[in-house]
Short mmCIF file of the C-alpha atoms (twelve columns), coordinates in Angstrom:
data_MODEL
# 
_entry.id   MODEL 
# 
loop_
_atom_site.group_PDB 
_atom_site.id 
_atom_site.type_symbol 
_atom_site.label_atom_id 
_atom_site.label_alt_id 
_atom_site.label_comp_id 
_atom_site.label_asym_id 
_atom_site.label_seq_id 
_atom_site.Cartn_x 
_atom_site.Cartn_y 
_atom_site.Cartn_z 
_atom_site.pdbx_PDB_model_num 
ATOM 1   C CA . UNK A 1   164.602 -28.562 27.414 1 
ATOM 2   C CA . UNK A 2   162.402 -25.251 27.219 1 
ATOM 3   C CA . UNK A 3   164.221 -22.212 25.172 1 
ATOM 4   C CA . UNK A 4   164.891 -18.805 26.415 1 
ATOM 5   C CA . UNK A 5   161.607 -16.917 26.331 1 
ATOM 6   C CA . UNK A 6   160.780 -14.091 24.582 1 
ATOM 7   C CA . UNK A 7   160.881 -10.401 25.602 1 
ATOM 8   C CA . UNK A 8   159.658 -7.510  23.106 1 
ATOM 9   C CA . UNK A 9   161.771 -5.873  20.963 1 
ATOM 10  C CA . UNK A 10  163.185 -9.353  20.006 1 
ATOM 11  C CA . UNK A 11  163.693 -10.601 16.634 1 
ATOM 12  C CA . UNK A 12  161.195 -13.077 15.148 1 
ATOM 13  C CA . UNK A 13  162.020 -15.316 12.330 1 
ATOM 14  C CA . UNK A 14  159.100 -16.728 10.031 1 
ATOM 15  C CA . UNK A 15  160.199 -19.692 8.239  1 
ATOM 16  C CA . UNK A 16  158.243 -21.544 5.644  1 
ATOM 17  C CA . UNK A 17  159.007 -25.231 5.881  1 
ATOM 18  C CA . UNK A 18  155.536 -26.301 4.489  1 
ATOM 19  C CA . UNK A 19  153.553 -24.211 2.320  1 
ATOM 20  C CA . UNK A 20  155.153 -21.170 0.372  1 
ATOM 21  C CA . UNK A 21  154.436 -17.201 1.940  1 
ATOM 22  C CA . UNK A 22  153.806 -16.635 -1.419 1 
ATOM 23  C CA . UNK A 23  150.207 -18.258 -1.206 1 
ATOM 24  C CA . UNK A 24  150.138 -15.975 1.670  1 
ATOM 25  C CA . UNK A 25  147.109 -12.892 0.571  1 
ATOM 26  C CA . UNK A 26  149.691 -9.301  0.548  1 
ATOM 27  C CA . UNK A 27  146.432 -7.573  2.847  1 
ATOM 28  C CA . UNK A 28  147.330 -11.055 5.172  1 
ATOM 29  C CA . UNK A 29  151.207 -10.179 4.734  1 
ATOM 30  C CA . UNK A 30  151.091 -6.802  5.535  1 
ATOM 31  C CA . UNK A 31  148.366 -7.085  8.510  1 
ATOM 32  C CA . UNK A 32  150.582 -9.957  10.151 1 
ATOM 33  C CA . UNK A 33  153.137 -7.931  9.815  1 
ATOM 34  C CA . UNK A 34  152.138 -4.766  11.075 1 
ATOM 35  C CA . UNK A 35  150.294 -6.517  14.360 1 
ATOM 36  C CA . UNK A 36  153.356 -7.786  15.153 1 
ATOM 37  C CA . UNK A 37  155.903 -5.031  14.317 1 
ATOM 38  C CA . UNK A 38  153.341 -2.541  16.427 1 
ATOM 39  C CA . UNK A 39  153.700 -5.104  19.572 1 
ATOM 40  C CA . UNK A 40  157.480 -4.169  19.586 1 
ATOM 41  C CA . UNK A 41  159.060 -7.948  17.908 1 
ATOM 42  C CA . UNK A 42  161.231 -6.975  15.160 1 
ATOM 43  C CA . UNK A 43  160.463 -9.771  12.286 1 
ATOM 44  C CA . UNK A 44  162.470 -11.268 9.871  1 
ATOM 45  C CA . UNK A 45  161.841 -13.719 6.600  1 
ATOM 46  C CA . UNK A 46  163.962 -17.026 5.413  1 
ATOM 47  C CA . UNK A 47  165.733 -16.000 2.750  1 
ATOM 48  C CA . UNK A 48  163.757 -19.005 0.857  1 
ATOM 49  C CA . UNK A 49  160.302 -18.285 2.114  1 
ATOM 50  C CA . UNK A 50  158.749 -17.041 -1.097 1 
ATOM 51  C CA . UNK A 51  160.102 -19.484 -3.115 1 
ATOM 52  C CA . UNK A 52  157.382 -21.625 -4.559 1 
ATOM 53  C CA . UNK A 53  156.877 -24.862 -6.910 1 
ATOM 54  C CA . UNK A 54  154.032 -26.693 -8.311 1 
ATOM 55  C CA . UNK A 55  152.689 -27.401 -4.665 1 
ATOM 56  C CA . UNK A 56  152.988 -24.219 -3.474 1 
ATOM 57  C CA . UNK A 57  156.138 -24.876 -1.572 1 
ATOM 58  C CA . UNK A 58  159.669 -24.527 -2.205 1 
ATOM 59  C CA . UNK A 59  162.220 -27.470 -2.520 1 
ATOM 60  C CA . UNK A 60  163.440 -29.507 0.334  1 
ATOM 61  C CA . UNK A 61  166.852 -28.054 0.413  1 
ATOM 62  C CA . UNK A 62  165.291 -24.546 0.626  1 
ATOM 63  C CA . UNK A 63  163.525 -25.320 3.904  1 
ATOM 64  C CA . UNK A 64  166.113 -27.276 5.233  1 
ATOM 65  C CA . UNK A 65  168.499 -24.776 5.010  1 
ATOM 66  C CA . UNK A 66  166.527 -22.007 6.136  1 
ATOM 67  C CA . UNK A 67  165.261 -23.937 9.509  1 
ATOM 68  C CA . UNK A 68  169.010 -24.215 9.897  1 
ATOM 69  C CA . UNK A 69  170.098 -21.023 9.340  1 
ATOM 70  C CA . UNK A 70  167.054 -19.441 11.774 1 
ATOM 71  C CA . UNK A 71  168.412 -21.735 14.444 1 
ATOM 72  C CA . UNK A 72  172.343 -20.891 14.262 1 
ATOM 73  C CA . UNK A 73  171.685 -17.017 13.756 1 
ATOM 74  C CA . UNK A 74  172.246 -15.481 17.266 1 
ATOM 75  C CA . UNK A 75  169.574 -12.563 16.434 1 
ATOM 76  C CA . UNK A 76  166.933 -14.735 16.335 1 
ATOM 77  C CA . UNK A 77  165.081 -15.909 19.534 1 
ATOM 78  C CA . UNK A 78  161.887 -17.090 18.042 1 
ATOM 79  C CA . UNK A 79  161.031 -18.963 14.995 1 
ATOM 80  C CA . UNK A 80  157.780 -19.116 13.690 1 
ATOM 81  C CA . UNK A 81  156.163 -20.744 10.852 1 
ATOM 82  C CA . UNK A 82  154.666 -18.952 8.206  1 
ATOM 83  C CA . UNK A 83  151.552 -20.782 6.999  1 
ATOM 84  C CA . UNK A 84  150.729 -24.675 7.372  1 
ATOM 85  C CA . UNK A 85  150.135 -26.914 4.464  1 
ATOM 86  C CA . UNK A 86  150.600 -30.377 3.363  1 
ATOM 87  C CA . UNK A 87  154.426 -31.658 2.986  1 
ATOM 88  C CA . UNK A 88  156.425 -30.487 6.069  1 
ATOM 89  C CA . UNK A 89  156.851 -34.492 6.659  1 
ATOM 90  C CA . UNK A 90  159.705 -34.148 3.714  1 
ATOM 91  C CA . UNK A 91  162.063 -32.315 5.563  1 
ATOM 92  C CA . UNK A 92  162.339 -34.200 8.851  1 
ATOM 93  C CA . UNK A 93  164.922 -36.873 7.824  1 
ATOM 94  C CA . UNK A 94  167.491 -33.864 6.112  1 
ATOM 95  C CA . UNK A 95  167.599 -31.775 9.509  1 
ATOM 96  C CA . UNK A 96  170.377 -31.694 11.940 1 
ATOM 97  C CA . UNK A 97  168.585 -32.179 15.068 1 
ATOM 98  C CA . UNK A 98  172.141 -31.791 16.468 1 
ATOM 99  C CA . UNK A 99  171.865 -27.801 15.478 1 
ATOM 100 C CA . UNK A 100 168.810 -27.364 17.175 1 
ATOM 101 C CA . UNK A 101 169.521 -29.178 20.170 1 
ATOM 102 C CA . UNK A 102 173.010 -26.570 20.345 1 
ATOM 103 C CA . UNK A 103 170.734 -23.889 19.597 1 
ATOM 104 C CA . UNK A 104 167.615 -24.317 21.447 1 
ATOM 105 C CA . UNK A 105 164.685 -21.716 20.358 1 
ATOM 106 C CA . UNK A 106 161.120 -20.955 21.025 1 
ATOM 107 C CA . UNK A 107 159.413 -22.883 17.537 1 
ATOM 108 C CA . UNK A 108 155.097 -21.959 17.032 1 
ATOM 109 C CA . UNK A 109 153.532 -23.603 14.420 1 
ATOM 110 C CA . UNK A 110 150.417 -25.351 13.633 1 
ATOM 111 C CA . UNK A 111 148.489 -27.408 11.716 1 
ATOM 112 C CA . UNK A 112 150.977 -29.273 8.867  1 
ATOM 113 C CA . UNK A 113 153.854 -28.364 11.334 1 
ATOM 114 C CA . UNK A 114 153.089 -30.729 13.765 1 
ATOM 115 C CA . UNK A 115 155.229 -33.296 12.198 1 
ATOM 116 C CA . UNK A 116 158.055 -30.570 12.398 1 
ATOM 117 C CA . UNK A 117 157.251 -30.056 16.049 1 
ATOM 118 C CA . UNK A 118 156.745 -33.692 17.498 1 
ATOM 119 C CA . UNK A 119 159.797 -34.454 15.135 1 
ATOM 120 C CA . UNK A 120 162.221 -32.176 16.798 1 
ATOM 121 C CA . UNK A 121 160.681 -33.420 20.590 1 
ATOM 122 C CA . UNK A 122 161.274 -36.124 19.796 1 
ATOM 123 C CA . UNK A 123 164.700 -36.354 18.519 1 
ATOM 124 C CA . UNK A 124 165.900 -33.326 21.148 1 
ATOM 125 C CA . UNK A 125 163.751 -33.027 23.720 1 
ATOM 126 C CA . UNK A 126 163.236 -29.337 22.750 1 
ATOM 127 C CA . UNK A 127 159.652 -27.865 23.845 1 
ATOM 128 C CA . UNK A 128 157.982 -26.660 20.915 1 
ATOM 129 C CA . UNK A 129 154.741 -24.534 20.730 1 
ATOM 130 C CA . UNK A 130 151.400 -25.541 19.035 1 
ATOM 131 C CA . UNK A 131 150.408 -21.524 18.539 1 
ATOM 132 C CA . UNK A 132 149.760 -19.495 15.704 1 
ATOM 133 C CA . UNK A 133 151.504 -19.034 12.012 1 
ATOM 134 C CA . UNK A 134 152.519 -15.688 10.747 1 
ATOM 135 C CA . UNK A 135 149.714 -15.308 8.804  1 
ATOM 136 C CA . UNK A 136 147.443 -16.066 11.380 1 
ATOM 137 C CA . UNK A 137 148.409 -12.662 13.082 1 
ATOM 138 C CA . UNK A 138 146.898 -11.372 9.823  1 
ATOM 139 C CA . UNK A 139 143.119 -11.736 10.761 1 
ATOM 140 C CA . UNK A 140 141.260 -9.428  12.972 1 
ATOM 141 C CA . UNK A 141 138.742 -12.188 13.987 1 
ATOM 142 C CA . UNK A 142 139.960 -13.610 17.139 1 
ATOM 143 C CA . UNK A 143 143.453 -11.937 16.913 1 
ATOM 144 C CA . UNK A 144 143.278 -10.155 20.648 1 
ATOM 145 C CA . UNK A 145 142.758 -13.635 22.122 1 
ATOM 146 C CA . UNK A 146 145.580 -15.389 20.052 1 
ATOM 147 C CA . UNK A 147 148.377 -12.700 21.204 1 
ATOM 148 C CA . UNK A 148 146.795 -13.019 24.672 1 
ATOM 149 C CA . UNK A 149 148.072 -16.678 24.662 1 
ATOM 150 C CA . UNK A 150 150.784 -16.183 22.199 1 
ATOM 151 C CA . UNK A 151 152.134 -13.932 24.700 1 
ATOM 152 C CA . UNK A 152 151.239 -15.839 27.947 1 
ATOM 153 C CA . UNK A 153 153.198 -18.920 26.356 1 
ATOM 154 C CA . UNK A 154 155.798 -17.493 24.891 1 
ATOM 155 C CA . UNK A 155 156.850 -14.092 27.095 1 
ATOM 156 C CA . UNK A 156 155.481 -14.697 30.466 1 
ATOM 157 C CA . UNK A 157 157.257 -17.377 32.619 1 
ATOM 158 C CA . UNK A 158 154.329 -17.755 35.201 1 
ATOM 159 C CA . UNK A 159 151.394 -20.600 35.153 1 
ATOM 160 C CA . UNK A 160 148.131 -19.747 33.469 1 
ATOM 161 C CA . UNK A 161 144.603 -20.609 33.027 1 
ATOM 162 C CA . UNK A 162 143.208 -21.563 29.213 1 
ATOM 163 C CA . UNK A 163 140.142 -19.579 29.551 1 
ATOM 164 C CA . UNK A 164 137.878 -20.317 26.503 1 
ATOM 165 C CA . UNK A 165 137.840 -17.945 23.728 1 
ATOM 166 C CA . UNK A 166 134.175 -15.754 24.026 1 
ATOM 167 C CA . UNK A 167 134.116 -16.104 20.244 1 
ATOM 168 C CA . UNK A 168 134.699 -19.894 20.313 1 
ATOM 169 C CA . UNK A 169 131.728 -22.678 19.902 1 
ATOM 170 C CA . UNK A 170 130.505 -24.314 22.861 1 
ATOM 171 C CA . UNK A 171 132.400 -27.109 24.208 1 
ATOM 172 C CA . UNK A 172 131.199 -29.603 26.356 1 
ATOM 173 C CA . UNK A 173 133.081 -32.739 28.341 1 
ATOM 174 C CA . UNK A 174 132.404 -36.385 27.636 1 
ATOM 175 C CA . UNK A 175 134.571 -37.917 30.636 1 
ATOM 176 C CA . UNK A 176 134.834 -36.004 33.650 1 
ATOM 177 C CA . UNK A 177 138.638 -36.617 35.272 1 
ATOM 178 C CA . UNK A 178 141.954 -35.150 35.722 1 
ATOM 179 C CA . UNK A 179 145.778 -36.214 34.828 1 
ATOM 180 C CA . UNK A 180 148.887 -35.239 34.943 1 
ATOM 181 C CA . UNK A 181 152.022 -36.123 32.467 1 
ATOM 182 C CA . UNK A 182 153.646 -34.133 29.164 1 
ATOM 183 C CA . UNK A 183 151.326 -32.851 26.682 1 
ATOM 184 C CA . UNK A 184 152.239 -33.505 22.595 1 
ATOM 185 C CA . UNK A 185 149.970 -33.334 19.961 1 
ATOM 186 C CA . UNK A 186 148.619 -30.724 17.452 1 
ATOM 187 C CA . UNK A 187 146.539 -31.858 14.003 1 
ATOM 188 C CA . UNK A 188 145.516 -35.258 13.689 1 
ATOM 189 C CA . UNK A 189 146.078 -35.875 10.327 1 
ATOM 190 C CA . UNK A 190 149.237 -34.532 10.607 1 
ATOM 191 C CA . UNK A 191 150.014 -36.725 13.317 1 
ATOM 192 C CA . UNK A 192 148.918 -39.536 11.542 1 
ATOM 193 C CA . UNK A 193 151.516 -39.049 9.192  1 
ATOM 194 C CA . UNK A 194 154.685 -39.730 11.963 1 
ATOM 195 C CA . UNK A 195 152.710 -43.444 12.389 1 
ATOM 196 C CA . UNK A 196 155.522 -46.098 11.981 1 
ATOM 197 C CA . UNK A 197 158.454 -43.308 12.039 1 
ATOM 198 C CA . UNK A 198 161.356 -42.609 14.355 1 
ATOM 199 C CA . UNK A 199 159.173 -39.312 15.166 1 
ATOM 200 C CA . UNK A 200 156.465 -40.596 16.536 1 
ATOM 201 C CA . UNK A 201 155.720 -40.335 20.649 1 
ATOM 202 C CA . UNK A 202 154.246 -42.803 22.951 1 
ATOM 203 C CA . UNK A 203 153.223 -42.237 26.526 1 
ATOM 204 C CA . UNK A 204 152.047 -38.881 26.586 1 
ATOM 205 C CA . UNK A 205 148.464 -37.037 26.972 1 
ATOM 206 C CA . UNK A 206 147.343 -36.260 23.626 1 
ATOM 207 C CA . UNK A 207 145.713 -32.404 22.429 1 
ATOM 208 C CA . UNK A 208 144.377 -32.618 18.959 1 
ATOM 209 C CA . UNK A 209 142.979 -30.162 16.381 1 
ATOM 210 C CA . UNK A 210 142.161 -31.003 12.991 1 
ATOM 211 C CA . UNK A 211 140.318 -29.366 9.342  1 
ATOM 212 C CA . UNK A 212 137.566 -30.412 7.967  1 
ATOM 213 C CA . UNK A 213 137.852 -30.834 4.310  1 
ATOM 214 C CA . UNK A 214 135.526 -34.201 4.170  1 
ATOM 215 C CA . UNK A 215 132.446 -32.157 5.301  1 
ATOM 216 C CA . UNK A 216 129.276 -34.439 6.649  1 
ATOM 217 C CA . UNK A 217 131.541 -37.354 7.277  1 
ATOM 218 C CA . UNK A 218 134.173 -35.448 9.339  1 
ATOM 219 C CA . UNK A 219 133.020 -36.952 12.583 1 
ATOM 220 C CA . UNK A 220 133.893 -40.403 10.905 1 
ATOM 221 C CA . UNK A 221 136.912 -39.461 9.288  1 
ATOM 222 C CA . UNK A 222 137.919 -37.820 12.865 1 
ATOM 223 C CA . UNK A 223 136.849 -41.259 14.565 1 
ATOM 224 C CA . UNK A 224 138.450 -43.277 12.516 1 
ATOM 225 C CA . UNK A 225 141.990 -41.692 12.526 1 
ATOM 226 C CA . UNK A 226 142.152 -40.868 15.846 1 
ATOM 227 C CA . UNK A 227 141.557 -44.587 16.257 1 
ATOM 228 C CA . UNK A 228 144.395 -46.066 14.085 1 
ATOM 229 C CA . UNK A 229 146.810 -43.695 15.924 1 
ATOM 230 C CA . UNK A 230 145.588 -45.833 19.255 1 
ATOM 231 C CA . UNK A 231 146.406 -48.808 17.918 1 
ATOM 232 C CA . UNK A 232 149.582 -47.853 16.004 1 
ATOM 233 C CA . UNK A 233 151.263 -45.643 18.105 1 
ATOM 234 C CA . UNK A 234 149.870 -46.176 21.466 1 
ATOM 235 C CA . UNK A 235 149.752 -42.804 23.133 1 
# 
């Protein structure tokens, strides 16, 4: 099930189901903001997004309800999610997957919403979007290349190339090859965290992207997670 695209001059909903926009920095906010108000979208906030607790996120209720509400409100064709973080895996067994399956809309998140993403796959068959947050519209470095693809994925209805971004790293290929099937995935640790759920996928080519907060032993840490999701889940 793919949602409606989206045309400019639509209204987009940020959300906060992980992390609180308050953490967000107001010069972040307001750039986000502006980018995307100049490109035509007309945005809109959860009426819980600012809320915040001792983790710098609001309670489970508050993020329930507002993924709810962004999905039943007929204004609203996109939803996207304000900031990542750490505890979006809280939420998942409080939605009603039945609302978003009645309501199907264009959901781009990343990082921490993963789980949110390959939850609501999984349990609808909805195609959701590993793209930018809100705030990530609030950087200049890069930002010309993210709307390229934010737009390509979420406006245009055509195929497309992924051309690598001229500010990226070099990349290079360890196996040569091609395949075909559906594509799930988004940050590993993340990921990691649906292990042993009802929300976790099987069968599918896997796309990964992941932090490094371990420094030298990242590589390991990397190897080593990406491993037990082979033999746990068996993607």
């Amino acid at each position: 099930m793919i949602a409606q695209k989206l045309n400019f001059g639509d209204e987009i909903r940020a959300i906060a189901p992980s992390r609180s926009l308050s953490v967000a920095r107001q010069d972040v906010f307001e750039n986000a903001l502006k980018f995307l108000s100049d490109k035509g979208y007309i945005v809109s906030f959860s009426t819980n997004s600012r809320e915040i607790d001792e983790t710098n996120s609001s309670s489970i209720q508050s993020r329930v309800e507002d993924l709810h509400t962004a999905f039943i409100d007929k204004n609203v064709k996109a939803i996207i999610a304000c900031v990542g973080g750490f505890n979006v895996n809280q939420i998942l067994e409080y939605i009603d997957y039945s609302i978003i399956q009645d309501n199907p809309k264009i959901l781009c998140g990343f990082s921490d919403i993963t789980a949110l993403s390959n939850a609501i796959y999984t349990k609808t068959g909805l195609v959701t979007y590993c793209g930018t947050n809100f705030t990530s519209f609030g950087f200049s470095d890069g930002i010309e290349y993210t709307n390229q693809y934010f737009e390509k994925c979420l406006i245009n209805s055509g195929e497309y190339f992924i051309e690598p971004s001229q500010q990226a790293k070099e990349y290079y290929v360890i196996q040569e090859g091609s395949c075909e099937g559906e594509i799930v995935g988004g940050n590993l640790c993340t990921l990691n965290l649906l292990q042993g759920t009802q929300f976790i996928l099987k069968n599918k080519i896997l796309f990964l992207e992941d932090d490094n907060i371990v420094g030298d032993y990242f590589p390991l840490e990397f190897d080593r997670n990406l491993q037990s999701l082979i033999n746990k889940a068996k993607i």
